Short mmCIF file of C-alpha atoms in Angstrom, two decimals:
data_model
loop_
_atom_site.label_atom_id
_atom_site.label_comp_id
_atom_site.label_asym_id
_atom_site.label_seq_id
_atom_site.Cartn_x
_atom_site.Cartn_y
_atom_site.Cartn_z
CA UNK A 1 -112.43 -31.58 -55.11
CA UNK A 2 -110.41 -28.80 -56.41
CA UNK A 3 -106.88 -28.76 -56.92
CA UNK A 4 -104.29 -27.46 -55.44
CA UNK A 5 -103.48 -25.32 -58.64
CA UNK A 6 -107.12 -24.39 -59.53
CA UNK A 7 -107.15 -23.10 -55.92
CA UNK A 8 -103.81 -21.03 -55.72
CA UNK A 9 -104.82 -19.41 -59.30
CA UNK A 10 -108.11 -19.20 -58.50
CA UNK A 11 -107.57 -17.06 -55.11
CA UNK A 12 -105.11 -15.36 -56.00
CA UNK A 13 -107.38 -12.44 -57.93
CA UNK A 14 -110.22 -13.14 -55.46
CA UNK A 15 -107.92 -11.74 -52.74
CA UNK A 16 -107.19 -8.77 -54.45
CA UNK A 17 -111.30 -8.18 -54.90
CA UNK A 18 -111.83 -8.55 -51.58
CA UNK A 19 -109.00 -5.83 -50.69
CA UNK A 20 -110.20 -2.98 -53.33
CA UNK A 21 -113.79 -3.21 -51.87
CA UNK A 22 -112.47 -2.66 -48.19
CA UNK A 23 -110.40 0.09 -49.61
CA UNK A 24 -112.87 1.44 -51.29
CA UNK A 25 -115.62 1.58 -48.77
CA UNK A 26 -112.38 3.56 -46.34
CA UNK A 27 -112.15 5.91 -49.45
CA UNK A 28 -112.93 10.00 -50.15
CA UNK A 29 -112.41 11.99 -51.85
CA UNK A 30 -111.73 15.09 -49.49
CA UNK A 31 -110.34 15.36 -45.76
CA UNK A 32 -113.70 16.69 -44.88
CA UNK A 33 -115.75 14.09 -45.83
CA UNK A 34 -113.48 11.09 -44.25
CA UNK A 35 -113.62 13.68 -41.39
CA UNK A 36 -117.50 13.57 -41.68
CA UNK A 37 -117.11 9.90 -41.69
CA UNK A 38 -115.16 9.48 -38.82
CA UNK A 39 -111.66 8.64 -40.65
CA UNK A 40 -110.01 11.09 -39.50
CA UNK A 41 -109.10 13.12 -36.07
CA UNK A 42 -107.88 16.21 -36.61
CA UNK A 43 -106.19 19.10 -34.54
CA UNK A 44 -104.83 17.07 -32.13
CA UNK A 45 -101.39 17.68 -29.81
CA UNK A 46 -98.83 15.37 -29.12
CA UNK A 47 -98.78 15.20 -25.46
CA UNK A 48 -96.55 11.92 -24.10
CA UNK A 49 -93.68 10.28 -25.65
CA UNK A 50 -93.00 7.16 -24.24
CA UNK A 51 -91.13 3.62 -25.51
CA UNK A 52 -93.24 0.23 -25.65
CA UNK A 53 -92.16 -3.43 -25.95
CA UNK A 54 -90.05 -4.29 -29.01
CA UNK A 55 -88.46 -0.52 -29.26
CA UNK A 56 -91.78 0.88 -30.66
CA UNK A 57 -92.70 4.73 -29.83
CA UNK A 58 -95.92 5.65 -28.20
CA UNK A 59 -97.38 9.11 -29.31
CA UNK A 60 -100.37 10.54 -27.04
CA UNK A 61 -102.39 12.58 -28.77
CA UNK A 62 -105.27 14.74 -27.24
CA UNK A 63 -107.41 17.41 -28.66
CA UNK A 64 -106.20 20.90 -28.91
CA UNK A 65 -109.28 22.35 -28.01
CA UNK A 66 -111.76 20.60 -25.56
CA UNK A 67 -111.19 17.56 -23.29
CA UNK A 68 -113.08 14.93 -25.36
CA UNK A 69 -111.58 13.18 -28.96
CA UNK A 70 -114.30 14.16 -31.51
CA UNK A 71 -116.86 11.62 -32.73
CA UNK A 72 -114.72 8.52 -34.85
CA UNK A 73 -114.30 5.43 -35.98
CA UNK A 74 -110.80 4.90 -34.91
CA UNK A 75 -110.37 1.08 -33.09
CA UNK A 76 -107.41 -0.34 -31.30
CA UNK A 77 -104.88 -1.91 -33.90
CA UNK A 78 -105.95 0.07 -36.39
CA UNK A 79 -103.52 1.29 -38.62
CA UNK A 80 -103.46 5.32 -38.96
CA UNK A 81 -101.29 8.16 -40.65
CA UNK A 82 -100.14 10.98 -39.03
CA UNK A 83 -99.96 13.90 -40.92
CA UNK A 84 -99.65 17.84 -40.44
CA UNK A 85 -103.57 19.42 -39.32
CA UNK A 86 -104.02 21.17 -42.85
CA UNK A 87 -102.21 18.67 -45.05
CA UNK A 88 -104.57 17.25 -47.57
CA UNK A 89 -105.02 14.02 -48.19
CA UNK A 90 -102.39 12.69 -50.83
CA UNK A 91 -99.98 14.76 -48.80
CA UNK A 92 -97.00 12.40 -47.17
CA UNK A 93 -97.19 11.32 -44.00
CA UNK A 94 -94.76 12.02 -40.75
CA UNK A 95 -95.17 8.71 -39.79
CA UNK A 96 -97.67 5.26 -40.11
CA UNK A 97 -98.52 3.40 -37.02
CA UNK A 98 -100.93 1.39 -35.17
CA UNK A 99 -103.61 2.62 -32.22
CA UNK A 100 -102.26 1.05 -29.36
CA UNK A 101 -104.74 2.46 -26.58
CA UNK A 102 -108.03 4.54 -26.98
CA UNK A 103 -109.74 6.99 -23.91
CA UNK A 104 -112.13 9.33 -24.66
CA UNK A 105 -109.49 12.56 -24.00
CA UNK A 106 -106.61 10.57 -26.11
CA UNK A 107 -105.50 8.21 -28.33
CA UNK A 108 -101.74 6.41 -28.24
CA UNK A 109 -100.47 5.17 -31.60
CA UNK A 110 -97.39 2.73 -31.79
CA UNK A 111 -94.41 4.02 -34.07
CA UNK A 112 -91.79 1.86 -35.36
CA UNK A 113 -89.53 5.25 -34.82
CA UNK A 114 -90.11 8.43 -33.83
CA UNK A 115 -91.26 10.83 -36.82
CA UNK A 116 -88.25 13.56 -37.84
CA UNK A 117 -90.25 16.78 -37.54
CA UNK A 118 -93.52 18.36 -36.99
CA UNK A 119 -94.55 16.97 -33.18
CA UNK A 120 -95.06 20.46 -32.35
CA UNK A 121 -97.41 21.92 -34.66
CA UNK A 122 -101.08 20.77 -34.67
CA UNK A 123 -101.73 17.23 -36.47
CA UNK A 124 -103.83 15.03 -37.49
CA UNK A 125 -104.41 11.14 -37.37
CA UNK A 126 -105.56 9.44 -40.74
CA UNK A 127 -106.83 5.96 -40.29
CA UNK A 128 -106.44 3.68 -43.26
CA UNK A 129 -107.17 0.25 -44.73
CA UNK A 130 -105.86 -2.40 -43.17
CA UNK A 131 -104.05 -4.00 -45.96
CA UNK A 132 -101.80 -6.72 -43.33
CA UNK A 133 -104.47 -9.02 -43.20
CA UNK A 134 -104.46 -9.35 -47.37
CA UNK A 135 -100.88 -9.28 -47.89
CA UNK A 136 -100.53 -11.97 -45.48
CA UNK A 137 -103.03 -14.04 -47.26
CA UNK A 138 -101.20 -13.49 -50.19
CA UNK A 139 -97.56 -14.74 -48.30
CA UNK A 140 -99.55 -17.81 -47.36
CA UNK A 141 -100.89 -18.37 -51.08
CA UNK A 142 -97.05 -18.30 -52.58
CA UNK A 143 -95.97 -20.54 -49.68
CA UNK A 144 -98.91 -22.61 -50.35
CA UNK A 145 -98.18 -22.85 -54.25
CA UNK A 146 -94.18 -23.67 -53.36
CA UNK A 147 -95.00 -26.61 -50.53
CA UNK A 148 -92.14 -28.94 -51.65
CA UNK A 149 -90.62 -28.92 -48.19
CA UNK A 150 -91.31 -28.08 -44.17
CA UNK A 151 -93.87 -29.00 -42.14
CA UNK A 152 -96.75 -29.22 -44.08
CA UNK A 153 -95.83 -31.03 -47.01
CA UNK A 154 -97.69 -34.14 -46.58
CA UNK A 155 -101.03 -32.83 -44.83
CA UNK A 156 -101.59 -30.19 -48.01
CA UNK A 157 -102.36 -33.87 -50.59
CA UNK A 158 -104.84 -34.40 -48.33
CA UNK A 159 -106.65 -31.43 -47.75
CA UNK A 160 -106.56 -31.10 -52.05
CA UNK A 161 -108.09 -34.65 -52.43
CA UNK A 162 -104.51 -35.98 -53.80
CA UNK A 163 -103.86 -37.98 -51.11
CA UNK A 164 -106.64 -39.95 -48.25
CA UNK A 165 -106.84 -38.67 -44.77
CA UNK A 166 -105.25 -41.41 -42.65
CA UNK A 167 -105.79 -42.40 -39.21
CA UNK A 168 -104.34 -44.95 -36.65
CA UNK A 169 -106.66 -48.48 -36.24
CA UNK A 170 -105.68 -48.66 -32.83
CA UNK A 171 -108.55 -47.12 -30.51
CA UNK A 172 -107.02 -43.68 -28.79
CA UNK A 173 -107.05 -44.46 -24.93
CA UNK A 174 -107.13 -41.87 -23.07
CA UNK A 175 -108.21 -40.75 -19.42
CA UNK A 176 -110.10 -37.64 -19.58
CA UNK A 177 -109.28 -34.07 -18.01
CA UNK A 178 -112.59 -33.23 -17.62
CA UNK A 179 -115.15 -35.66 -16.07
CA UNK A 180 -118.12 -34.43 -17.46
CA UNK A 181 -117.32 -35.12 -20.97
CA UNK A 182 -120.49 -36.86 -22.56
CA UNK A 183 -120.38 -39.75 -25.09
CA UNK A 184 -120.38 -37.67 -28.24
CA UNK A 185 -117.41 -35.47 -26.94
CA UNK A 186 -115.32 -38.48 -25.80
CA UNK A 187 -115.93 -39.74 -29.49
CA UNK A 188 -114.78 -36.86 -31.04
CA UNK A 189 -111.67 -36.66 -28.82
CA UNK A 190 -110.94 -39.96 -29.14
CA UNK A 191 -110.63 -39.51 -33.16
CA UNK A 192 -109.03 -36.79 -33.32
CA UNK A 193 -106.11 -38.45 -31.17
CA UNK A 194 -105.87 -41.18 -33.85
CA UNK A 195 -106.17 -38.92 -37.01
CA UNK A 196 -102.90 -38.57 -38.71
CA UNK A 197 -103.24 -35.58 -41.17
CA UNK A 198 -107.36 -33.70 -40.51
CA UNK A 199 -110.65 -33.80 -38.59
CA UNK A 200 -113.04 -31.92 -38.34
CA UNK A 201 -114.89 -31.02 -34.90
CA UNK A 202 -118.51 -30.39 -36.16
CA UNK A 203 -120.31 -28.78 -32.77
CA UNK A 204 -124.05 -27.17 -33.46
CA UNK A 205 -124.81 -24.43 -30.98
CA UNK A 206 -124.19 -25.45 -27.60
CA UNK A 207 -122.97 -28.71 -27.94
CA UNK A 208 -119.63 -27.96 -26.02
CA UNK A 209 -117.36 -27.47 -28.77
CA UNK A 210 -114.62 -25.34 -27.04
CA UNK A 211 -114.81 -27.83 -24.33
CA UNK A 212 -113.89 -30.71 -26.47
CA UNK A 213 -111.04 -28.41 -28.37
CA UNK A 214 -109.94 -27.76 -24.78
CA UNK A 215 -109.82 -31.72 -24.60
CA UNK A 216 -108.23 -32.36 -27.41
CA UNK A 217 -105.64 -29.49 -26.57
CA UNK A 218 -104.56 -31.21 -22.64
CA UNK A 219 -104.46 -34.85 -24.52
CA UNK A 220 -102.21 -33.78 -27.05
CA UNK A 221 -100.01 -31.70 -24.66
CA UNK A 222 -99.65 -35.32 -22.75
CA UNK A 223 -98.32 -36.57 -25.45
CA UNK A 224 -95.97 -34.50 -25.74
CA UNK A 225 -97.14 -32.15 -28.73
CA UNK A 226 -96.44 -28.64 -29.18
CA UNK A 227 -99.83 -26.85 -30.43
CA UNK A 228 -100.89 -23.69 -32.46
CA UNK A 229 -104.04 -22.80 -31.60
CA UNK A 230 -105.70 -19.81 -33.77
CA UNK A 231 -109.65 -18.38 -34.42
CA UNK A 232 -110.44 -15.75 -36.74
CA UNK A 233 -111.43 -13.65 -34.09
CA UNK A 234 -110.15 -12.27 -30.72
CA UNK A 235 -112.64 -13.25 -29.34
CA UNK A 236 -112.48 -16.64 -30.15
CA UNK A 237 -109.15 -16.85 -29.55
CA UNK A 238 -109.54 -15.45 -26.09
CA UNK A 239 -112.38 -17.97 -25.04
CA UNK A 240 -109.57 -20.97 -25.78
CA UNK A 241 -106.93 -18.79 -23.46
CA UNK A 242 -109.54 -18.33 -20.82
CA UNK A 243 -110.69 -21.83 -20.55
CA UNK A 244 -107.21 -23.79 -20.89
CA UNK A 245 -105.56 -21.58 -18.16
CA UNK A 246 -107.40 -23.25 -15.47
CA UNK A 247 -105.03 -26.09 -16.21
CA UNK A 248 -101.01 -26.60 -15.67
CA UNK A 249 -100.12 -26.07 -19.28
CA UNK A 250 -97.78 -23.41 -20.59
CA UNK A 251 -99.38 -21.56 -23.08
CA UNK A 252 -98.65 -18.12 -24.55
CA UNK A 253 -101.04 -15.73 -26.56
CA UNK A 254 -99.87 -13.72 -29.22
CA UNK A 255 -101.22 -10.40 -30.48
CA UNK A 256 -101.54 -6.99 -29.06
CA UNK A 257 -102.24 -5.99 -25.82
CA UNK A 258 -105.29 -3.82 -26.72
CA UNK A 259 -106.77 -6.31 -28.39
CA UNK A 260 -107.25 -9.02 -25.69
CA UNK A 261 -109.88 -9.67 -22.79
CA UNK A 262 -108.74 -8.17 -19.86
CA UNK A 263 -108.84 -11.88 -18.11
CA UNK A 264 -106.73 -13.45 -20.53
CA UNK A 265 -103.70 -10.43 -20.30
CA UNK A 266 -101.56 -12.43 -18.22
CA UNK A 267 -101.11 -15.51 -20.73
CA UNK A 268 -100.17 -12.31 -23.39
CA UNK A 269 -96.91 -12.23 -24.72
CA UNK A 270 -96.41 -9.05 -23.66
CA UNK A 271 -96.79 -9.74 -19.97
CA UNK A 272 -94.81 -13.32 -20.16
CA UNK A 273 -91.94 -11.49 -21.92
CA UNK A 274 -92.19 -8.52 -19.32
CA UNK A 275 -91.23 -11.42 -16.54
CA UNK A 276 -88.52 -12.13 -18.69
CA UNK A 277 -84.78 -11.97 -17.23
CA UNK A 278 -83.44 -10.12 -20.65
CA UNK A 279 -86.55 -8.23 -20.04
CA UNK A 280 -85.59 -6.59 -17.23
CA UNK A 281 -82.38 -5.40 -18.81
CA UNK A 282 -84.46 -4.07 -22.10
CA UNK A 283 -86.34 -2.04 -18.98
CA UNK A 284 -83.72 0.00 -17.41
CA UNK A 285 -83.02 0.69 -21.01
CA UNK A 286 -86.36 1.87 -22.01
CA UNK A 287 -86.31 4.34 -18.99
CA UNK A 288 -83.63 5.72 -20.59
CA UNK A 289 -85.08 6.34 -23.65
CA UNK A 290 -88.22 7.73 -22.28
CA UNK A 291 -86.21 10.72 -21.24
CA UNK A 292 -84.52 11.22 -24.18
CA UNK A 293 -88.08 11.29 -25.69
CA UNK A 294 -89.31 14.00 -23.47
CA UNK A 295 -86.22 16.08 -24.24
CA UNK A 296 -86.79 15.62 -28.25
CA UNK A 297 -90.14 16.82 -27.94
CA UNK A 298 -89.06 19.90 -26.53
CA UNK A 299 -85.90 20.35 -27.98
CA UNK A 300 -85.96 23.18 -31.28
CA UNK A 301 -82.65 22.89 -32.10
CA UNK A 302 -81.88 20.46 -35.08
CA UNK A 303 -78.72 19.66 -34.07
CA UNK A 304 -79.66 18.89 -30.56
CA UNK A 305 -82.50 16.64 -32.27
CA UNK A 306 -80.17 15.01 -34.67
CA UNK A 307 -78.33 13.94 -31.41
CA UNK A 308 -80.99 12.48 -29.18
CA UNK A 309 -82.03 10.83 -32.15
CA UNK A 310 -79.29 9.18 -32.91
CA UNK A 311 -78.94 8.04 -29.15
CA UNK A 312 -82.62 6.70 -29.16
CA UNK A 313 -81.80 4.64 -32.48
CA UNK A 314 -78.62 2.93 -30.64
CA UNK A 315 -80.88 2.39 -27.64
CA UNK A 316 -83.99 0.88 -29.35
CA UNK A 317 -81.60 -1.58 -31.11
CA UNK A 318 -80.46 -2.88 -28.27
CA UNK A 319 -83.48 -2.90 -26.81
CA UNK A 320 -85.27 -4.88 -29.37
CA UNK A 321 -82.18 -7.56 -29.03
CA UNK A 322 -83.04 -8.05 -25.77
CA UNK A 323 -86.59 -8.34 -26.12
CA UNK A 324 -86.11 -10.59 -29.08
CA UNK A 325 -83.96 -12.92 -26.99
CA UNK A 326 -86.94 -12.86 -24.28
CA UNK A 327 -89.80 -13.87 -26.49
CA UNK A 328 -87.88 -16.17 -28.63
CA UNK A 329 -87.49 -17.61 -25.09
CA UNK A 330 -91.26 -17.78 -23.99
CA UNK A 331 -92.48 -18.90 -27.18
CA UNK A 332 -89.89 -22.03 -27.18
CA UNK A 333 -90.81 -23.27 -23.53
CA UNK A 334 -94.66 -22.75 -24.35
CA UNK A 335 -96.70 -25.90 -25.28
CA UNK A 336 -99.65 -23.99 -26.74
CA UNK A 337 -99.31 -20.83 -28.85
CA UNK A 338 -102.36 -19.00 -29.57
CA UNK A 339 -103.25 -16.31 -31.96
CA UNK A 340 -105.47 -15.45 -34.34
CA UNK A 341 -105.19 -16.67 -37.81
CA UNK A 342 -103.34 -14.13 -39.65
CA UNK A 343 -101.57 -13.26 -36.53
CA UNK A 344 -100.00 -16.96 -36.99
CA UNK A 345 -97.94 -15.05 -39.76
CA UNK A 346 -95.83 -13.18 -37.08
CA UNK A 347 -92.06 -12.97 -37.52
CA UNK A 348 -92.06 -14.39 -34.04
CA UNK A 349 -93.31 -17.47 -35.00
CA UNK A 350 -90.58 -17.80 -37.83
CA UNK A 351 -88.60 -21.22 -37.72
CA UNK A 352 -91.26 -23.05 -35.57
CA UNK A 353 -92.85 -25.80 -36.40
CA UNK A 354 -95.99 -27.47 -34.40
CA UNK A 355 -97.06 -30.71 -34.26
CA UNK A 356 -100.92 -29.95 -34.52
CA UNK A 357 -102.76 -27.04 -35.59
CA UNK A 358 -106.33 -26.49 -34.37
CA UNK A 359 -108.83 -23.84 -36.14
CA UNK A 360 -111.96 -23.37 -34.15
CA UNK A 361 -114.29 -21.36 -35.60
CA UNK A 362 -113.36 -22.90 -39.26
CA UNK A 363 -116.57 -22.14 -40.45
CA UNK A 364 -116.27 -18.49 -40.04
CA UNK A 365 -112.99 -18.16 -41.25
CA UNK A 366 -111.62 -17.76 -44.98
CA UNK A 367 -110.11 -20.55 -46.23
CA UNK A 368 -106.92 -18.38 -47.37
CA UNK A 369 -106.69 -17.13 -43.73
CA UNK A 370 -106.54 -20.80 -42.57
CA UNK A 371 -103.53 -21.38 -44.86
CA UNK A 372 -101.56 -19.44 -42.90
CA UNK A 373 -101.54 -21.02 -39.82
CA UNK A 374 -101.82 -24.69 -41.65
CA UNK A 375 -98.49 -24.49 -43.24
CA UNK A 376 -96.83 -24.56 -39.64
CA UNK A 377 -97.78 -28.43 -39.08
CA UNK A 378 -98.49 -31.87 -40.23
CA UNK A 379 -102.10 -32.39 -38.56
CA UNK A 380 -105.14 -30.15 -38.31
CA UNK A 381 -108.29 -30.21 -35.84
CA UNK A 382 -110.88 -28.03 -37.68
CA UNK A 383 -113.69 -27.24 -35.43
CA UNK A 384 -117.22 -25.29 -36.59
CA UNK A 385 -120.00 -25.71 -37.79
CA UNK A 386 -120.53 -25.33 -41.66
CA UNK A 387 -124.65 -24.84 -40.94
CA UNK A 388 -124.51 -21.13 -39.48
CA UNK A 389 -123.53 -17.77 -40.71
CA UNK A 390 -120.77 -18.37 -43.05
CA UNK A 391 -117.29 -16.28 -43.00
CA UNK A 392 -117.98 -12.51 -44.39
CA UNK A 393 -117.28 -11.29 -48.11
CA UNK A 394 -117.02 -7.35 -48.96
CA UNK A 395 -116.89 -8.34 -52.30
CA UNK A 396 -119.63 -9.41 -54.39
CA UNK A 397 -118.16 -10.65 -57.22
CA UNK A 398 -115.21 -12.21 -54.97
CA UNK A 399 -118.40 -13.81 -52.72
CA UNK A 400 -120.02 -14.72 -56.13
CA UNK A 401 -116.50 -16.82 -57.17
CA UNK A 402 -116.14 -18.51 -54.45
CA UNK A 403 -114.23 -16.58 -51.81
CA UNK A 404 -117.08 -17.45 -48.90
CA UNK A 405 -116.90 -21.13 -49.28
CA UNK A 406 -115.15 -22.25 -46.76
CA UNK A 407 -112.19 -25.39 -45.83
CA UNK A 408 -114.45 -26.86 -43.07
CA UNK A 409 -117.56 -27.11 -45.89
CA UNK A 410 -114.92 -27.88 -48.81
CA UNK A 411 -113.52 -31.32 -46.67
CA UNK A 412 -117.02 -31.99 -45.05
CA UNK A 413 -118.32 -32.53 -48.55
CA UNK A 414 -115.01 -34.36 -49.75
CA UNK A 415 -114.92 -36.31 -47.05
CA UNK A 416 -117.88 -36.40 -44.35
CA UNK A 417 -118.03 -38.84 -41.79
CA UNK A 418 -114.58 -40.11 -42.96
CA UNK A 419 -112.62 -37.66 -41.13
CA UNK A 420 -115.63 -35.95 -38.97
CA UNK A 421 -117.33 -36.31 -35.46
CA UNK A 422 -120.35 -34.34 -34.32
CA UNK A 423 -121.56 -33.63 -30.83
CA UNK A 424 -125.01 -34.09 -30.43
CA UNK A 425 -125.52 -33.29 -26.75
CA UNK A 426 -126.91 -29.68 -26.63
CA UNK A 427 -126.62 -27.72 -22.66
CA UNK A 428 -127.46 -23.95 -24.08
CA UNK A 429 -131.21 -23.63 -25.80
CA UNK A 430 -134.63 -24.69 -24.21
CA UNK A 431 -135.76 -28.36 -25.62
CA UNK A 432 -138.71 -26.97 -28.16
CA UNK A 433 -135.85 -24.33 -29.97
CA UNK A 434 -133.16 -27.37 -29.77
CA UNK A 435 -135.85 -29.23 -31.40
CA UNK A 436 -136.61 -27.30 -34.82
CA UNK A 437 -132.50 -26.26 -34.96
CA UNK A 438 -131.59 -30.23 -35.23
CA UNK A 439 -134.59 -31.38 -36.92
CA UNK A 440 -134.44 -28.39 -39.32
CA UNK A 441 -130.20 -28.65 -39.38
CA UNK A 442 -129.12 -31.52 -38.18
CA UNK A 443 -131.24 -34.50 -39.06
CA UNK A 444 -132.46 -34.92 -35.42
CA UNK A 445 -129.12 -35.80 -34.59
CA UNK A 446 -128.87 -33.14 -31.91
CA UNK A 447 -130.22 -34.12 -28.60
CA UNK A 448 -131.40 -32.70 -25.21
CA UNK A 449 -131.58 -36.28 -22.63
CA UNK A 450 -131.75 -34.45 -19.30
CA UNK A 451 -135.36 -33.61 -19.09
CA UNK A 452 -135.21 -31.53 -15.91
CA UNK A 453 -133.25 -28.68 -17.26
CA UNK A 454 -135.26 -29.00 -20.76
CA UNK A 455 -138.15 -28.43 -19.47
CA UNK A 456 -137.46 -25.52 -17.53
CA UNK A 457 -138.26 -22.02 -19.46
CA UNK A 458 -135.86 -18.96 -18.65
CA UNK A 459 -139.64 -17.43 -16.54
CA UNK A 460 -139.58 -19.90 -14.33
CA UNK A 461 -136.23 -20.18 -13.51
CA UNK A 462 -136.19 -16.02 -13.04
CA UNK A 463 -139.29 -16.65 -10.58
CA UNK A 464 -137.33 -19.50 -9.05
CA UNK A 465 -134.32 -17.44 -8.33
CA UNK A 466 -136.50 -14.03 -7.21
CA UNK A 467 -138.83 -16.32 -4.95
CA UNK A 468 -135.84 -17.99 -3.14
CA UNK A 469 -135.23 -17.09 0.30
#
């Protein structure tokens, strides 16, 4: 197994690959041809000032002519410059921020502060590489090299082969949340409980691998256990949020607004610290500011800017006290935090420590972005599947050393059944495709027992349905 060393040195320029080739494919040359590309929005209006959660400005921009954004490639959370309409493109920027919300006549980017000057002249919105995701991966990677101390400190041996995985000989009791759970699940759930550093949750297609993470997540909560749960993806992450909230547990999701399913809003941050008591005092502030906004964006005298200005900065510090107070508050009275896996870096999360970190998706996820959330606790639950589409590499050369290989593959070779369980009951596919996936994947491990539904093709059940009275 590699080392601990071999890996931090070995990473470190692998990171730094894998950031020049997203750069570089977000590259030109000219503002017309990143225009051409979509990159960039240009001769836009600022239309709406307004303030947003944690003192942040909001900037609505629409189109100076038309009613319709031009064709893009601008996303929510994406980071973007703002810059004067004809500046070119080494020119400074007014200000950098992130696309909070996206129509099709406007787009509303999130400010840390106001920019000085230049609101009323025609603009343009750059959008730019995200570099966040590899500076955080770097963070991790120093913090990784230096784990002497915190929470981590004895689950990082194991995971580098220097120490054994360890797990109690007394059989995990437990009564079950949900009574459908079938043998393999209950298995799985049952080791996990017991393991005292990793496991690994390997769940082929359809097996019911959220559902057991869900499990594991309501047993450990019973025990008292405060959890950070993170995917790679929103998406992923979401599908966790969605599924535990059916149950009495206090959970909160981090990450922004835009980002997040619709259904899953209410466990946000956002909204919890928007119920808030210091909330409501951050609110009548934020009101206030919101007409000092509309006044700077109209005001032309410099002095008269200079002024509101400096009232806005007072106002957003206070505001962001009392909004810190309020999600320092939700996040300490939640039993499961939930993000994504380099949103598990968040300044929020600074000073916590969890008893059990759970990855799903592990298999799709760089190993470097699972550092991040694994320094925060002493035990892991990895859950994937190291058979399917592995994580992507923009980098060939990076791909080529290395960087796709993965932490669920790396301890499923070091350690297999040792510290795994796989569910081998599959509820999605028809028998004869679950049939040549675990014969051809799985060593025929993966089965199908309840012959009514496998035997019933998606034709007949659309006739069954249409033929009903």
């Amino acid at each position: 197994m590699v080392s601990l060393q071999e890996f931090v040195s070995s990473m470190a320029p692998l990171i730094d690959l894998e950031k020049a080739a997203e750069i570089s494919a977000e590259s030109a040359t000219s503002s017309k041809s990143l225009e051409r590309r979509g990159c960039i929005m240009s001769n836009l209006k600022c239309t709406d000032a307004q303030t947003g959660l944690m003192g942040k400005t909001l900037l609505e921009f629409q189109p100076n002519k038309g009613d319709v954004l031009p064709p893009h490639k601008f996303g929510t959370h994406d980071v973007v410059a703002l810059k004067p309409n004809k500046a070119d493109v080494a020119s400074s920027a007014l200000g950098q921020g992130v696309v909070y919300r996206l129509k099709d006549s406007s787009i509303t980017v999130a400010f840390d502060d106001i920019p000085e000057d230049g609101l009323n002249s025609p603009l343009r919105l750059e959008k730019l590489a995200n570099e966040v995701t590899y500076r955080r991966m770097k963070d991790a990677l120093i913090q990784l090299s230096k784990n002497q101390t915190g929470p981590s400190v004895n689950l990082v041996p194991v995971l580098f082969g220097e120490n054994p995985p360890m797990s109690s000989k007394d059989a995990a009791k437990f009564s079950p949340f949900n009574k459908n759970l079938d043998e393999s699940q209950k298995d799985a759930i049952s080791k996990a409980l017991r393991s005292k550093d990793v496991f690994l949750l390997h769940g082929p297609p359809g097996t019911g691998k959220t559902t057991t993470i869900i499990e594991i997540i309501l047993q450990e909560v019973k025990r008292g256990s405060k959890i950070l749960a993170c995917a790679a993806s929103n998406i992923a992450v979401d599908n966790i949020v969605e599924r535990l909230s059916q149950y009495r547990t206090k959970l909160v999701r981090l990450g922004h607004p835009a980002r997040l399913l619709p259904q899953v809003l209410d466990s946000a941050l956002d909204a919890q610290v928007l119920r808030a008591d210091n909330s409501s005092l951050a609110g009548d502030i934020r009101k206030e500011m919101k007409v000092l906004n509309s006044k700077l964006l109209k005001a032309k005298d410099k002095n008269t800017k200079r002024d509101i200005r400096k009232e806005l900065r007072t106002l957003a510090k206070e505001e962001r006290k009392r909004q810190q107070l309020a999600v320092a508050d939700v996040i300490k009275n939640a039993d499961v935090v939930l993000s994504t896996l380099t949103g598990a870096s968040s300044k929020k999360l600074y000073g916590i420590t969890f008893d059990l970190v759970i990855i799903d998706e592990a298999a799709q996820a760089l190993e470097m972005a699972c550092w991040i959330a694994l320094l925060k606790g002493p035990r892991c639950v990895l859950a994937g599947d190291h058979l399917q589409l592995p994580p992507t590499v923009q980098s060939a050369e990076a791909e080529k050393k290395g960087m796709g290989k993965t932490l669920f593959e790396r301890l499923t070779e070091a350690y297999g059944d040792q510290i795994t369980s796989m569910l081998t009951i599959q509820y999605r596919m028809h028998e004869l495709i679950m049939n040549w996936s675990s014969n051809e994947l799985y060593k025929n491990k993966v089965h199908f027992p309840w012959h009514f539904y496998a035997s019933h093709l998606l034709g007949n059940c659309v006739s069954a349905i249409f033929s009903s009275p």
